[in-house]
């Protein structure tokens, strides 16, 4: 029998796995791939973005609530999930920015913080790992640290001289960065919404993009995974994080069939590869399937 393909997606907080690459993971689960979501922090300092749940009783139990939301989203996506156990850093605001809270994930030593992830990689033995780019996708300290820890663990997991106490070495074959939004994607969704005679939630986003001089990560995209069929699963998983997402909010304004038609892929940047896989790709396991099935 061919070896089971395995995918590990490393995220900073509970809800990130549902807003970034969720349709891709659901697609691979449906195809029989083992998927493990790794959540670096408990999301204890996240905002309550659903006005219906912005209540004292919710804030008093936010850690437990976010873990329960993660359980619900995990079941919807059909994935396994593991916590690294670090404490949310929160998103600092102000000018100048305040210091990060003592002991939080964003202040960890990368070499130390990578250890638990190395251990998971050696236990789960993923062929492919996904995470965020060097900017964290956006500059949240936990997302940036998630990137650093993921890259460090990818490089160390297969080295028998590093972290020898954390299990038998295992080298993942490919590392990807999630590219959640490119300018081309936002333009495509905006134009399709306007052409359908609907109010587009992306118009102001495009204006802010231009005014802020935000870099376009579209040219970095190497891999587009066709997964429109699983967009409803993605949205169901996202709604399971009820404190983090307003079900009447921005993310759900564009009709599903329009999203599926205008931009039917989730997009990634291939950052590291130990196999041959000509670019552009349509499969995170391009080159891996051949290696694994050849034994």
Coordinates of C-alpha atoms in Angstrom, one line a residue:
X1 CA 0.0 0.0 0.0
X2 CA 1.2 3.5 -0.8
X3 CA 2.2 5.7 2.2
X4 CA -0.5 8.1 3.5
X5 CA 0.1 11.7 2.4
X6 CA 0.3 14.1 5.3
X7 CA -0.2 17.9 5.5
X8 CA 0.6 20.1 8.5
X9 CA -0.7 23.7 8.6
X10 CA 0.8 25.9 11.3
X11 CA -1.3 28.8 12.5
X12 CA -0.9 31.5 15.2
X13 CA -4.4 31.5 16.7
X14 CA -7.7 29.5 16.7
X15 CA -9.7 30.9 13.7
X16 CA -6.6 31.4 11.5
X17 CA -7.0 27.8 10.2
X18 CA -10.5 28.7 9.0
X19 CA -9.7 32.0 7.4
X20 CA -6.4 31.0 5.7
X21 CA -6.3 27.9 3.5
X22 CA -9.3 26.2 5.0
X23 CA -10.9 25.1 1.7
X24 CA -7.5 23.6 0.7
X25 CA -7.3 21.6 3.8
X26 CA -10.9 20.4 3.5
X27 CA -10.2 19.4 -0.1
X28 CA -7.2 17.3 0.9
X29 CA -9.1 15.7 3.8
X30 CA -11.8 14.7 1.3
X31 CA -9.1 13.2 -0.9
X32 CA -7.8 11.0 2.0
X33 CA -4.8 13.1 3.1
X34 CA -4.1 13.3 6.8
X35 CA -4.2 16.9 7.9
X36 CA -2.9 18.3 11.2
X37 CA -3.6 21.9 12.2
X38 CA -1.1 23.2 14.7
X39 CA -2.3 26.2 16.7
X40 CA 0.6 28.1 18.4
X41 CA -1.4 30.1 20.9
X42 CA -4.8 29.9 22.7
X43 CA -6.0 33.2 21.3
X44 CA -6.6 34.5 24.8
X45 CA -6.0 38.2 23.9
X46 CA -8.0 38.1 20.7
X47 CA -10.8 40.7 20.2
X48 CA -14.5 39.7 20.3
X49 CA -15.5 40.8 16.8
X50 CA -19.1 39.5 16.9
X51 CA -21.2 42.3 18.6
X52 CA -23.8 39.7 19.8
X53 CA -21.1 38.1 21.9
X54 CA -19.3 41.2 23.2
X55 CA -20.5 40.5 26.8
X56 CA -18.8 40.3 30.2
X57 CA -19.5 36.6 30.6
X58 CA -17.8 35.9 27.2
X59 CA -14.8 38.0 28.1
X60 CA -14.5 36.3 31.5
X61 CA -14.2 32.8 29.8
X62 CA -12.6 33.8 26.5
X63 CA -9.8 31.2 26.7
X64 CA -12.2 28.2 27.2
X65 CA -14.6 29.6 24.6
X66 CA -11.9 29.9 22.0
X67 CA -10.8 26.3 22.6
X68 CA -14.4 25.1 22.2
X69 CA -14.7 27.1 19.0
X70 CA -11.6 25.5 17.8
X71 CA -13.0 22.0 18.5
X72 CA -16.1 22.9 16.5
X73 CA -14.1 24.2 13.5
X74 CA -11.8 21.2 13.6
X75 CA -14.8 18.9 13.3
X76 CA -16.2 20.8 10.4
X77 CA -12.9 20.7 8.5
X78 CA -12.3 17.1 9.3
X79 CA -8.8 17.7 10.5
X80 CA -6.7 16.7 13.5
X81 CA -5.5 19.6 15.7
X82 CA -2.8 20.2 18.3
X83 CA -2.0 23.2 20.5
X84 CA 1.6 24.3 21.0
X85 CA 0.6 26.0 24.3
X86 CA 2.0 29.5 23.9
X87 CA 0.1 32.6 25.2
X88 CA -1.4 35.1 22.7
X89 CA 0.6 38.3 22.4
X90 CA -2.4 40.5 21.5
X91 CA -2.2 43.1 18.7
X92 CA -0.4 46.2 20.1
X93 CA -1.9 49.5 19.1
X94 CA -0.8 53.1 19.5
X95 CA 2.1 55.4 18.6
X96 CA 4.5 54.4 20.0
X97 CA 3.4 50.8 20.2
X98 CA 3.3 49.4 23.8
X99 CA 5.6 46.6 24.8
X100 CA 4.3 43.0 24.3
X101 CA 3.1 41.3 27.5
X102 CA 5.7 39.4 29.4
X103 CA 5.8 35.7 28.5
X104 CA 3.8 35.9 25.4
X105 CA 4.5 34.0 22.1
X106 CA 5.9 37.0 20.3
X107 CA 8.7 37.3 22.9
X108 CA 9.8 33.7 22.8
X109 CA 13.3 32.7 21.8
X110 CA 12.8 31.1 18.4
X111 CA 15.2 28.2 19.0
X112 CA 13.3 27.3 22.2
X113 CA 9.9 27.9 20.8
X114 CA 10.6 25.7 17.7
X115 CA 11.2 22.7 19.9
X116 CA 7.5 21.7 20.5
X117 CA 6.9 22.1 16.7
X118 CA 9.9 20.0 15.9
X119 CA 8.5 17.3 18.2
X120 CA 5.1 17.4 16.4
X121 CA 6.8 17.2 13.0
X122 CA 8.7 14.1 14.1
X123 CA 5.6 12.5 15.5
X124 CA 3.1 13.4 12.6
X125 CA 5.8 13.2 9.9
X126 CA 4.2 15.6 7.4
X127 CA 5.3 15.6 3.8
X128 CA 4.1 19.2 3.3
X129 CA 4.0 22.1 5.8
X130 CA 2.1 25.4 5.3
X131 CA 2.5 28.6 7.4
X132 CA 2.8 32.4 6.9
X133 CA 5.5 34.5 5.1
X134 CA 8.1 36.6 6.9
X135 CA 5.5 39.4 7.4
X136 CA 3.1 37.0 9.1
X137 CA 0.6 37.6 6.3
X138 CA 0.0 40.8 8.2
X139 CA 2.2 42.2 10.9
X140 CA 0.7 40.6 14.0
X141 CA 3.5 39.6 16.4
X142 CA 2.1 36.1 16.8
X143 CA 1.9 35.6 13.0
X144 CA 5.5 36.8 12.5
X145 CA 6.7 34.5 15.3
X146 CA 4.6 31.6 13.8
X147 CA 6.6 32.1 10.6
X148 CA 9.9 32.1 12.4
X149 CA 9.1 29.0 14.4
X150 CA 7.7 27.1 11.4
X151 CA 10.8 27.8 9.3
X152 CA 13.1 26.9 12.1
X153 CA 11.3 23.7 12.8
X154 CA 11.2 22.7 9.1
X155 CA 14.9 23.1 8.9
X156 CA 15.6 21.3 12.2
X157 CA 13.1 18.4 12.2
X158 CA 15.2 16.3 9.8
X159 CA 18.6 17.0 11.5
X160 CA 19.6 14.2 13.9
X161 CA 22.0 16.6 15.7
X162 CA 19.3 19.1 16.6
X163 CA 16.8 18.5 19.3
X164 CA 17.9 14.8 19.6
X165 CA 15.7 14.3 22.6
X166 CA 12.5 15.1 20.6
X167 CA 12.2 12.0 18.6
X168 CA 13.5 10.3 15.4
X169 CA 14.3 12.9 12.7
X170 CA 11.8 13.5 9.9
X171 CA 12.3 16.0 7.0
X172 CA 9.2 17.5 5.4
X173 CA 9.6 17.8 1.7
X174 CA 7.9 21.1 1.0
X175 CA 7.2 24.4 2.8
X176 CA 4.6 26.9 1.7
X177 CA 3.5 30.3 2.7
X178 CA -0.2 31.1 2.5
X179 CA -1.1 34.0 0.2
X180 CA -4.5 34.9 1.4
X181 CA -5.1 38.0 -0.6
X182 CA -3.4 39.4 -3.7
X183 CA -4.5 42.6 -5.4
X184 CA -5.6 40.6 -8.4
X185 CA -7.9 38.5 -6.2
X186 CA -9.5 41.5 -4.6
X187 CA -10.0 43.2 -7.9
X188 CA -11.6 40.1 -9.4
X189 CA -14.0 39.7 -6.5
X190 CA -14.8 43.5 -6.5
X191 CA -15.5 43.6 -10.3
X192 CA -17.6 40.4 -10.2
X193 CA -19.7 41.8 -7.4
X194 CA -20.2 45.2 -9.1
X195 CA -21.1 43.4 -12.4
X196 CA -23.7 41.4 -10.5
X197 CA -25.3 44.7 -9.4
X198 CA -24.4 44.3 -5.8
X199 CA -22.6 46.5 -3.3
X200 CA -19.0 45.4 -3.2
X201 CA -17.3 45.2 0.3
X202 CA -13.9 45.4 -1.5
X203 CA -14.1 48.9 -2.9
X204 CA -12.8 50.5 0.3
X205 CA -10.2 47.8 0.7
X206 CA -8.8 48.6 -2.7
X207 CA -8.8 52.3 -1.8
X208 CA -6.9 51.6 1.4
X209 CA -4.5 49.4 -0.6
X210 CA -3.7 52.2 -3.0
X211 CA -3.4 54.9 -0.3
X212 CA -1.3 52.8 2.0
X213 CA 1.1 51.6 -0.7
X214 CA 0.6 48.0 0.5
X215 CA 2.9 45.5 -1.4
X216 CA 1.2 43.1 -3.7
X217 CA 2.1 39.5 -2.9
X218 CA 0.4 38.2 -6.1
X219 CA 3.7 37.9 -8.0
X220 CA 4.9 35.5 -5.2
X221 CA 2.2 33.0 -5.9
X222 CA 3.6 29.7 -7.3
X223 CA 0.7 27.4 -6.5
X224 CA -3.1 27.7 -7.0
X225 CA -5.2 25.0 -5.5
X226 CA -8.7 24.6 -7.1
X227 CA -10.9 24.3 -4.1
X228 CA -14.1 26.3 -4.8
X229 CA -16.2 23.3 -4.0
X230 CA -15.0 23.6 -0.4
X231 CA -15.6 27.3 0.2
X232 CA -18.9 26.5 2.0
X233 CA -17.0 24.2 4.4
X234 CA -14.4 27.1 4.9
X235 CA -17.2 29.5 5.8
X236 CA -18.9 27.1 8.2
X237 CA -15.6 26.5 10.0
X238 CA -15.1 30.3 10.2
X239 CA -18.5 30.9 11.6
X240 CA -17.7 28.3 14.3
X241 CA -15.3 30.8 15.7
X242 CA -18.3 32.8 16.8
X243 CA -16.4 35.3 19.0
X244 CA -14.0 36.2 16.1
X245 CA -16.4 36.5 13.2
X246 CA -19.6 38.5 12.7
X247 CA -22.0 36.2 10.7
X248 CA -23.6 39.3 9.3
X249 CA -20.2 40.9 8.6
X250 CA -17.8 41.6 5.7
X251 CA -16.6 38.1 5.0
X252 CA -20.1 36.8 4.1
X253 CA -21.4 39.7 1.9
X254 CA -20.3 38.3 -1.5
X255 CA -22.6 35.5 -2.6
X256 CA -20.9 32.1 -2.5
X257 CA -21.5 31.2 -6.2
X258 CA -19.9 34.5 -7.2
X259 CA -16.8 33.8 -5.1
X260 CA -16.5 30.4 -6.6
X261 CA -16.7 31.7 -10.1
X262 CA -14.5 34.8 -9.7
X263 CA -11.6 33.2 -7.8
X264 CA -11.9 29.5 -7.4
X265 CA -8.5 28.9 -5.9
X266 CA -6.5 29.3 -2.7
X267 CA -3.0 30.5 -3.3
X268 CA 0.4 29.7 -1.9
X269 CA 4.1 30.6 -2.3
X270 CA 6.5 27.6 -2.4
X271 CA 9.3 28.6 0.0
X272 CA 11.3 25.4 0.3
X273 CA 11.3 22.2 -1.7
X274 CA 13.3 19.0 -1.6
X275 CA 11.5 17.5 -4.6
X276 CA 11.2 18.4 -8.3
X277 CA 7.9 20.2 -9.0
X278 CA 7.8 22.5 -12.1
X279 CA 6.2 25.9 -11.4
X280 CA 3.4 27.0 -11.5
X281 CA 1.7 24.2 -9.5
X282 CA -1.9 23.3 -8.8
X283 CA -1.2 20.8 -6.0
X284 CA 0.7 21.2 -2.7
X285 CA 1.9 17.6 -3.2
X286 CA 3.3 18.1 -6.7
X287 CA 6.5 16.1 -6.8
X288 CA 5.8 14.6 -3.4
X289 CA 3.2 12.1 -4.6
X290 CA 5.8 10.6 -7.0
X291 CA 8.5 10.5 -4.3
X292 CA 6.2 8.9 -1.7
X293 CA 4.5 6.4 -4.1
X294 CA 7.9 5.4 -5.4
X295 CA 8.8 4.4 -1.9

